[in-house]
């Protein structure tokens, strides 16, 4: 069995795989990490390997626990990835984006792929059918947009994600919801359409914490999979083991 751990900006996502089958998954805050991971090892005693990637900070005792309890594979910018990286500043490319690009390369072979990760930030990553990573884009996600409207104005309230009832907001709250939600939807649709203008055959993978919400609102054909990062971690783990 394999334990996959992704440390994000605000939360930690984990999953247990057996022969490419997802058996268990969980999401928790960093303060719960050691206790949660200890319980996973207790409940899944057959775990022998773990794969880890991080864009945020994690306590050393958590890494020590993983090293003590399994064969740990840390995915970093130095990992052997299954694509050619054409990013102009590869050392600054987030490991989460490289993991997603790897998953798209390995799980959707021989096709142009656009991976959209809707979390704290919305990231866009593009890998050609020839397995060349070209880059993408980064923009604020839902929470950051709601917080920016509240923090950088004198009177706008802090709201949380909510489906607008109407496109035209007739109150401050409904106007904020319409602006944030419809702004992101139109942004994503616009990005997809621009990519399809240049790459007519395009596979679009939507993932991240807000993927389920967005999938209901996007008209373009997409593959929505909120677990794609964890599945990509599992895929890149086996790729690195086989190509070490």
PDB file of C-alpha atoms in Angstrom:
ATOM      1  CA  UNK A   1       0.000   0.000   0.000  1.00  0.00           C
ATOM      2  CA  UNK A   2       1.002   3.584  -0.666  1.00  0.00           C
ATOM      3  CA  UNK A   3       0.281   6.683   1.411  1.00  0.00           C
ATOM      4  CA  UNK A   4       0.190   9.928  -0.626  1.00  0.00           C
ATOM      5  CA  UNK A   5       0.521  13.259   1.192  1.00  0.00           C
ATOM      6  CA  UNK A   6       0.086  16.706  -0.330  1.00  0.00           C
ATOM      7  CA  UNK A   7       0.836  19.730   1.855  1.00  0.00           C
ATOM      8  CA  UNK A   8      -0.903  22.786   0.460  1.00  0.00           C
ATOM      9  CA  UNK A   9      -1.037  26.414   1.491  1.00  0.00           C
ATOM     10  CA  UNK A  10      -3.775  25.882   4.064  1.00  0.00           C
ATOM     11  CA  UNK A  11      -4.552  22.159   4.315  1.00  0.00           C
ATOM     12  CA  UNK A  12      -3.033  18.702   4.012  1.00  0.00           C
ATOM     13  CA  UNK A  13      -4.594  16.099   1.739  1.00  0.00           C
ATOM     14  CA  UNK A  14      -3.821  12.409   2.128  1.00  0.00           C
ATOM     15  CA  UNK A  15      -4.853   9.223   0.370  1.00  0.00           C
ATOM     16  CA  UNK A  16      -4.129   5.508   0.662  1.00  0.00           C
ATOM     17  CA  UNK A  17      -3.753   3.526  -2.568  1.00  0.00           C
ATOM     18  CA  UNK A  18      -3.504  -0.187  -3.220  1.00  0.00           C
ATOM     19  CA  UNK A  19      -2.617  -1.219  -6.776  1.00  0.00           C
ATOM     20  CA  UNK A  20      -3.800   2.152  -8.165  1.00  0.00           C
ATOM     21  CA  UNK A  21      -7.115   1.922  -6.287  1.00  0.00           C
ATOM     22  CA  UNK A  22      -8.010   4.721  -3.880  1.00  0.00           C
ATOM     23  CA  UNK A  23      -8.978   3.154  -0.550  1.00  0.00           C
ATOM     24  CA  UNK A  24      -9.060   6.158   1.772  1.00  0.00           C
ATOM     25  CA  UNK A  25      -8.710   9.916   1.695  1.00  0.00           C
ATOM     26  CA  UNK A  26      -8.806  12.756   4.198  1.00  0.00           C
ATOM     27  CA  UNK A  27      -8.209  16.494   4.474  1.00  0.00           C
ATOM     28  CA  UNK A  28      -7.075  18.257   7.631  1.00  0.00           C
ATOM     29  CA  UNK A  29      -5.204  21.288   8.949  1.00  0.00           C
ATOM     30  CA  UNK A  30      -1.458  21.112   9.541  1.00  0.00           C
ATOM     31  CA  UNK A  31      -1.796  21.085  13.328  1.00  0.00           C
ATOM     32  CA  UNK A  32      -3.517  17.697  13.093  1.00  0.00           C
ATOM     33  CA  UNK A  33      -0.931  16.171  10.770  1.00  0.00           C
ATOM     34  CA  UNK A  34       1.059  13.929  13.114  1.00  0.00           C
ATOM     35  CA  UNK A  35      -1.963  12.464  14.885  1.00  0.00           C
ATOM     36  CA  UNK A  36      -3.879  11.921  11.650  1.00  0.00           C
ATOM     37  CA  UNK A  37      -0.958  10.233   9.899  1.00  0.00           C
ATOM     38  CA  UNK A  38      -0.207   8.040  12.920  1.00  0.00           C
ATOM     39  CA  UNK A  39      -3.820   6.833  12.828  1.00  0.00           C
ATOM     40  CA  UNK A  40      -3.557   6.086   9.097  1.00  0.00           C
ATOM     41  CA  UNK A  41      -0.528   3.865   9.688  1.00  0.00           C
ATOM     42  CA  UNK A  42      -2.421   2.109  12.499  1.00  0.00           C
ATOM     43  CA  UNK A  43      -5.538   1.569  10.379  1.00  0.00           C
ATOM     44  CA  UNK A  44      -3.613   0.535   7.248  1.00  0.00           C
ATOM     45  CA  UNK A  45      -0.761  -1.554   8.609  1.00  0.00           C
ATOM     46  CA  UNK A  46       0.095  -2.804   5.098  1.00  0.00           C
ATOM     47  CA  UNK A  47       1.388   0.626   4.023  1.00  0.00           C
ATOM     48  CA  UNK A  48       5.029   0.195   3.042  1.00  0.00           C
ATOM     49  CA  UNK A  49       5.621   3.256   0.849  1.00  0.00           C
ATOM     50  CA  UNK A  50       4.760   6.934   1.012  1.00  0.00           C
ATOM     51  CA  UNK A  51       5.028   9.824  -1.419  1.00  0.00           C
ATOM     52  CA  UNK A  52       5.128  13.425  -0.276  1.00  0.00           C
ATOM     53  CA  UNK A  53       4.942  16.835  -1.922  1.00  0.00           C
ATOM     54  CA  UNK A  54       4.643  20.244  -0.327  1.00  0.00           C
ATOM     55  CA  UNK A  55       4.182  23.890  -1.225  1.00  0.00           C
ATOM     56  CA  UNK A  56       3.726  24.812   2.437  1.00  0.00           C
ATOM     57  CA  UNK A  57       5.662  24.220   5.636  1.00  0.00           C
ATOM     58  CA  UNK A  58       5.391  20.993   7.625  1.00  0.00           C
ATOM     59  CA  UNK A  59       6.885  20.049  10.976  1.00  0.00           C
ATOM     60  CA  UNK A  60      10.021  17.893  10.877  1.00  0.00           C
ATOM     61  CA  UNK A  61       8.441  15.296  13.163  1.00  0.00           C
ATOM     62  CA  UNK A  62       5.874  14.512  10.476  1.00  0.00           C
ATOM     63  CA  UNK A  63       8.590  13.779   7.919  1.00  0.00           C
ATOM     64  CA  UNK A  64      10.454  11.722  10.514  1.00  0.00           C
ATOM     65  CA  UNK A  65       7.275   9.713  11.124  1.00  0.00           C
ATOM     66  CA  UNK A  66       6.913   9.023   7.398  1.00  0.00           C
ATOM     67  CA  UNK A  67      10.567   7.984   7.106  1.00  0.00           C
ATOM     68  CA  UNK A  68      10.287   5.733  10.138  1.00  0.00           C
ATOM     69  CA  UNK A  69       7.053   4.038   9.055  1.00  0.00           C
ATOM     70  CA  UNK A  70       7.573   3.685   5.287  1.00  0.00           C
ATOM     71  CA  UNK A  71       9.900   4.122   2.347  1.00  0.00           C
ATOM     72  CA  UNK A  72       9.468   7.840   1.732  1.00  0.00           C
ATOM     73  CA  UNK A  73       9.615   9.380  -1.749  1.00  0.00           C
ATOM     74  CA  UNK A  74       9.802  13.191  -1.568  1.00  0.00           C
ATOM     75  CA  UNK A  75       8.752  14.884  -4.799  1.00  0.00           C
ATOM     76  CA  UNK A  76      10.721  18.087  -5.408  1.00  0.00           C
ATOM     77  CA  UNK A  77      11.987  20.229  -8.263  1.00  0.00           C
ATOM     78  CA  UNK A  78      14.872  17.749  -8.594  1.00  0.00           C
ATOM     79  CA  UNK A  79      12.546  14.799  -9.285  1.00  0.00           C
ATOM     80  CA  UNK A  80      12.717  13.060 -12.657  1.00  0.00           C
ATOM     81  CA  UNK A  81       9.423  14.163 -14.215  1.00  0.00           C
ATOM     82  CA  UNK A  82       7.791  12.534 -17.277  1.00  0.00           C
ATOM     83  CA  UNK A  83       7.742  15.737 -19.318  1.00  0.00           C
ATOM     84  CA  UNK A  84      10.203  18.206 -20.803  1.00  0.00           C
ATOM     85  CA  UNK A  85      10.067  21.408 -18.763  1.00  0.00           C
ATOM     86  CA  UNK A  86      10.129  24.565 -20.907  1.00  0.00           C
ATOM     87  CA  UNK A  87       9.268  26.914 -18.035  1.00  0.00           C
ATOM     88  CA  UNK A  88      11.637  29.895 -18.176  1.00  0.00           C
ATOM     89  CA  UNK A  89      12.251  29.747 -14.401  1.00  0.00           C
ATOM     90  CA  UNK A  90      11.895  26.037 -13.553  1.00  0.00           C
ATOM     91  CA  UNK A  91      13.230  26.460  -9.999  1.00  0.00           C
ATOM     92  CA  UNK A  92      10.294  28.744  -9.179  1.00  0.00           C
ATOM     93  CA  UNK A  93       7.649  26.363 -10.522  1.00  0.00           C
ATOM     94  CA  UNK A  94       5.573  24.998  -7.636  1.00  0.00           C
ATOM     95  CA  UNK A  95       5.952  21.282  -7.021  1.00  0.00           C
ATOM     96  CA  UNK A  96       2.157  20.955  -6.914  1.00  0.00           C
ATOM     97  CA  UNK A  97       1.967  22.221 -10.493  1.00  0.00           C
ATOM     98  CA  UNK A  98       4.691  19.774 -11.562  1.00  0.00           C
ATOM     99  CA  UNK A  99       2.843  16.906  -9.894  1.00  0.00           C
ATOM    100  CA  UNK A 100      -0.377  17.828 -11.705  1.00  0.00           C
ATOM    101  CA  UNK A 101       1.469  18.099 -15.015  1.00  0.00           C
ATOM    102  CA  UNK A 102       2.993  14.685 -14.350  1.00  0.00           C
ATOM    103  CA  UNK A 103      -0.387  13.149 -13.608  1.00  0.00           C
ATOM    104  CA  UNK A 104      -1.841  14.581 -16.805  1.00  0.00           C
ATOM    105  CA  UNK A 105       1.151  13.307 -18.798  1.00  0.00           C
ATOM    106  CA  UNK A 106       0.976   9.796 -17.368  1.00  0.00           C
ATOM    107  CA  UNK A 107      -2.796   9.360 -17.094  1.00  0.00           C
ATOM    108  CA  UNK A 108      -3.808  11.128 -20.336  1.00  0.00           C
ATOM    109  CA  UNK A 109      -1.041  10.138 -22.775  1.00  0.00           C
ATOM    110  CA  UNK A 110      -0.535  11.508 -26.296  1.00  0.00           C
ATOM    111  CA  UNK A 111      -2.872  14.489 -26.034  1.00  0.00           C
ATOM    112  CA  UNK A 112      -2.753  18.196 -25.298  1.00  0.00           C
ATOM    113  CA  UNK A 113      -3.680  18.720 -21.650  1.00  0.00           C
ATOM    114  CA  UNK A 114      -4.788  21.793 -19.712  1.00  0.00           C
ATOM    115  CA  UNK A 115      -4.917  21.238 -15.952  1.00  0.00           C
ATOM    116  CA  UNK A 116      -6.931  23.751 -13.920  1.00  0.00           C
ATOM    117  CA  UNK A 117      -6.463  23.553 -10.154  1.00  0.00           C
ATOM    118  CA  UNK A 118      -9.075  25.640  -8.335  1.00  0.00           C
ATOM    119  CA  UNK A 119      -7.937  26.141  -4.765  1.00  0.00           C
ATOM    120  CA  UNK A 120      -6.528  29.094  -2.834  1.00  0.00           C
ATOM    121  CA  UNK A 121      -5.152  30.165  -6.205  1.00  0.00           C
ATOM    122  CA  UNK A 122      -6.376  29.005  -9.594  1.00  0.00           C
ATOM    123  CA  UNK A 123      -3.490  27.578 -11.573  1.00  0.00           C
ATOM    124  CA  UNK A 124      -3.478  26.710 -15.264  1.00  0.00           C
ATOM    125  CA  UNK A 125      -0.831  24.294 -16.559  1.00  0.00           C
ATOM    126  CA  UNK A 126      -0.421  23.150 -20.146  1.00  0.00           C
ATOM    127  CA  UNK A 127       1.371  20.041 -21.426  1.00  0.00           C
ATOM    128  CA  UNK A 128       1.492  19.344 -25.153  1.00  0.00           C
ATOM    129  CA  UNK A 129       0.766  16.007 -26.797  1.00  0.00           C
ATOM    130  CA  UNK A 130       4.539  15.656 -27.167  1.00  0.00           C
ATOM    131  CA  UNK A 131       4.898  15.831 -23.348  1.00  0.00           C
ATOM    132  CA  UNK A 132       6.367  19.333 -23.272  1.00  0.00           C
ATOM    133  CA  UNK A 133       5.357  21.539 -20.344  1.00  0.00           C
ATOM    134  CA  UNK A 134       4.971  25.127 -21.575  1.00  0.00           C
ATOM    135  CA  UNK A 135       3.639  26.884 -18.462  1.00  0.00           C
ATOM    136  CA  UNK A 136       0.264  28.443 -17.758  1.00  0.00           C
ATOM    137  CA  UNK A 137      -1.198  31.076 -15.455  1.00  0.00           C
ATOM    138  CA  UNK A 138      -1.972  31.861 -11.812  1.00  0.00           C
ATOM    139  CA  UNK A 139      -4.917  33.899 -10.524  1.00  0.00           C
ATOM    140  CA  UNK A 140      -6.742  34.382  -7.185  1.00  0.00           C
ATOM    141  CA  UNK A 141      -9.273  31.742  -6.165  1.00  0.00           C
ATOM    142  CA  UNK A 142     -12.700  32.291  -4.607  1.00  0.00           C
ATOM    143  CA  UNK A 143     -11.545  32.892  -1.032  1.00  0.00           C
ATOM    144  CA  UNK A 144      -8.808  35.327  -2.033  1.00  0.00           C
ATOM    145  CA  UNK A 145     -11.254  37.368  -4.118  1.00  0.00           C
ATOM    146  CA  UNK A 146     -13.843  37.563  -1.360  1.00  0.00           C
ATOM    147  CA  UNK A 147     -11.155  38.541   1.147  1.00  0.00           C
ATOM    148  CA  UNK A 148      -9.627  41.152  -1.177  1.00  0.00           C
ATOM    149  CA  UNK A 149     -12.989  42.899  -1.612  1.00  0.00           C
ATOM    150  CA  UNK A 150     -13.423  43.025   2.155  1.00  0.00           C
ATOM    151  CA  UNK A 151      -9.851  43.881   3.140  1.00  0.00           C
ATOM    152  CA  UNK A 152      -9.179  46.579   0.543  1.00  0.00           C
ATOM    153  CA  UNK A 153     -12.463  48.486   0.791  1.00  0.00           C
ATOM    154  CA  UNK A 154     -14.068  50.372   3.660  1.00  0.00           C
ATOM    155  CA  UNK A 155     -17.557  48.904   3.679  1.00  0.00           C
ATOM    156  CA  UNK A 156     -17.807  45.678   1.658  1.00  0.00           C
ATOM    157  CA  UNK A 157     -18.618  42.638   3.851  1.00  0.00           C
ATOM    158  CA  UNK A 158     -16.611  39.421   3.985  1.00  0.00           C
ATOM    159  CA  UNK A 159     -18.678  36.724   2.302  1.00  0.00           C
ATOM    160  CA  UNK A 160     -18.122  33.039   1.606  1.00  0.00           C
ATOM    161  CA  UNK A 161     -18.729  31.147  -1.619  1.00  0.00           C
ATOM    162  CA  UNK A 162     -22.363  31.026  -2.655  1.00  0.00           C
ATOM    163  CA  UNK A 163     -24.098  30.363  -5.978  1.00  0.00           C
ATOM    164  CA  UNK A 164     -25.576  33.649  -7.261  1.00  0.00           C
ATOM    165  CA  UNK A 165     -29.325  33.517  -7.760  1.00  0.00           C
ATOM    166  CA  UNK A 166     -29.177  36.067 -10.571  1.00  0.00           C
ATOM    167  CA  UNK A 167     -26.512  37.375 -12.918  1.00  0.00           C
ATOM    168  CA  UNK A 168     -27.478  40.951 -12.056  1.00  0.00           C
ATOM    169  CA  UNK A 169     -26.944  41.499  -8.346  1.00  0.00           C
ATOM    170  CA  UNK A 170     -29.636  43.677  -6.729  1.00  0.00           C
ATOM    171  CA  UNK A 171     -27.892  44.062  -3.353  1.00  0.00           C
ATOM    172  CA  UNK A 172     -24.319  44.445  -2.137  1.00  0.00           C
ATOM    173  CA  UNK A 173     -24.087  40.765  -1.165  1.00  0.00           C
ATOM    174  CA  UNK A 174     -25.608  39.460  -4.396  1.00  0.00           C
ATOM    175  CA  UNK A 175     -23.426  41.826  -6.433  1.00  0.00           C
ATOM    176  CA  UNK A 176     -20.295  40.481  -4.724  1.00  0.00           C
ATOM    177  CA  UNK A 177     -21.360  36.878  -5.301  1.00  0.00           C
ATOM    178  CA  UNK A 178     -22.133  37.604  -8.956  1.00  0.00           C
ATOM    179  CA  UNK A 179     -18.844  39.392  -9.472  1.00  0.00           C
ATOM    180  CA  UNK A 180     -16.668  36.759  -7.812  1.00  0.00           C
ATOM    181  CA  UNK A 181     -18.412  33.615  -9.067  1.00  0.00           C
ATOM    182  CA  UNK A 182     -19.226  34.782 -12.591  1.00  0.00           C
ATOM    183  CA  UNK A 183     -15.811  36.411 -12.856  1.00  0.00           C
ATOM    184  CA  UNK A 184     -14.062  33.106 -12.175  1.00  0.00           C
ATOM    185  CA  UNK A 185     -16.406  31.113 -14.410  1.00  0.00           C
ATOM    186  CA  UNK A 186     -15.864  33.509 -17.316  1.00  0.00           C
ATOM    187  CA  UNK A 187     -12.118  33.511 -16.659  1.00  0.00           C
ATOM    188  CA  UNK A 188     -11.926  29.711 -16.828  1.00  0.00           C
ATOM    189  CA  UNK A 189     -14.166  29.522 -19.910  1.00  0.00           C
ATOM    190  CA  UNK A 190     -12.030  32.205 -21.536  1.00  0.00           C
ATOM    191  CA  UNK A 191      -8.784  30.353 -20.840  1.00  0.00           C
ATOM    192  CA  UNK A 192     -10.191  27.096 -22.206  1.00  0.00           C
ATOM    193  CA  UNK A 193     -11.452  28.807 -25.355  1.00  0.00           C
ATOM    194  CA  UNK A 194      -8.094  30.539 -25.955  1.00  0.00           C
ATOM    195  CA  UNK A 195      -6.219  27.242 -25.632  1.00  0.00           C
ATOM    196  CA  UNK A 196      -8.680  25.518 -27.973  1.00  0.00           C
ATOM    197  CA  UNK A 197      -8.140  28.212 -30.588  1.00  0.00           C
ATOM    198  CA  UNK A 198      -4.504  27.101 -30.804  1.00  0.00           C
ATOM    199  CA  UNK A 199      -4.869  23.426 -29.834  1.00  0.00           C
ATOM    200  CA  UNK A 200      -8.165  22.167 -31.262  1.00  0.00           C
ATOM    201  CA  UNK A 201      -7.813  18.746 -29.638  1.00  0.00           C
ATOM    202  CA  UNK A 202      -7.539  19.553 -25.937  1.00  0.00           C
ATOM    203  CA  UNK A 203      -8.182  17.570 -22.771  1.00  0.00           C
ATOM    204  CA  UNK A 204      -9.173  19.799 -19.842  1.00  0.00           C
ATOM    205  CA  UNK A 205      -8.796  18.470 -16.296  1.00  0.00           C
ATOM    206  CA  UNK A 206     -10.427  20.470 -13.506  1.00  0.00           C
ATOM    207  CA  UNK A 207      -9.352  19.720  -9.952  1.00  0.00           C
ATOM    208  CA  UNK A 208      -8.919  21.341  -6.547  1.00  0.00           C
ATOM    209  CA  UNK A 209     -11.192  22.111  -3.630  1.00  0.00           C
ATOM    210  CA  UNK A 210     -13.628  24.159  -5.715  1.00  0.00           C
ATOM    211  CA  UNK A 211     -13.714  21.789  -8.696  1.00  0.00           C
ATOM    212  CA  UNK A 212     -17.097  20.279  -7.844  1.00  0.00           C
ATOM    213  CA  UNK A 213     -18.724  23.707  -7.531  1.00  0.00           C
ATOM    214  CA  UNK A 214     -17.184  24.962 -10.765  1.00  0.00           C
ATOM    215  CA  UNK A 215     -17.963  21.828 -12.768  1.00  0.00           C
ATOM    216  CA  UNK A 216     -21.681  22.571 -12.401  1.00  0.00           C
ATOM    217  CA  UNK A 217     -21.207  25.988 -13.967  1.00  0.00           C
ATOM    218  CA  UNK A 218     -18.714  25.418 -16.788  1.00  0.00           C
ATOM    219  CA  UNK A 219     -20.140  24.783 -20.248  1.00  0.00           C
ATOM    220  CA  UNK A 220     -16.913  23.532 -21.857  1.00  0.00           C
ATOM    221  CA  UNK A 221     -16.243  19.786 -21.880  1.00  0.00           C
ATOM    222  CA  UNK A 222     -13.970  18.960 -18.953  1.00  0.00           C
ATOM    223  CA  UNK A 223     -12.875  16.090 -16.734  1.00  0.00           C
ATOM    224  CA  UNK A 224     -13.684  17.168 -13.171  1.00  0.00           C
ATOM    225  CA  UNK A 225     -11.733  15.245 -10.537  1.00  0.00           C
ATOM    226  CA  UNK A 226     -11.178  16.782  -7.099  1.00  0.00           C
ATOM    227  CA  UNK A 227      -8.726  13.947  -6.272  1.00  0.00           C
ATOM    228  CA  UNK A 228      -6.515  14.446  -9.317  1.00  0.00           C
ATOM    229  CA  UNK A 229      -3.550  15.820  -7.349  1.00  0.00           C
ATOM    230  CA  UNK A 230      -3.473  12.764  -5.085  1.00  0.00           C
ATOM    231  CA  UNK A 231      -3.888  10.439  -8.059  1.00  0.00           C
ATOM    232  CA  UNK A 232      -1.081  12.322  -9.790  1.00  0.00           C
ATOM    233  CA  UNK A 233       1.135  11.837  -6.726  1.00  0.00           C
ATOM    234  CA  UNK A 234       0.472   8.119  -6.909  1.00  0.00           C
ATOM    235  CA  UNK A 235       1.292   8.103 -10.629  1.00  0.00           C
ATOM    236  CA  UNK A 236       4.535  10.108 -10.324  1.00  0.00           C
ATOM    237  CA  UNK A 237       5.613   7.910  -7.402  1.00  0.00           C
ATOM    238  CA  UNK A 238       5.473   4.769  -9.522  1.00  0.00           C
ATOM    239  CA  UNK A 239       7.069   6.589 -12.450  1.00  0.00           C
ATOM    240  CA  UNK A 240      10.045   7.705 -10.352  1.00  0.00           C
ATOM    241  CA  UNK A 241      10.459   4.222  -8.852  1.00  0.00           C
ATOM    242  CA  UNK A 242      10.376   2.582 -12.285  1.00  0.00           C
ATOM    243  CA  UNK A 243      12.747   5.157 -13.823  1.00  0.00           C
ATOM    244  CA  UNK A 244      15.207   5.592 -10.947  1.00  0.00           C
TER     245      UNK A 244
END
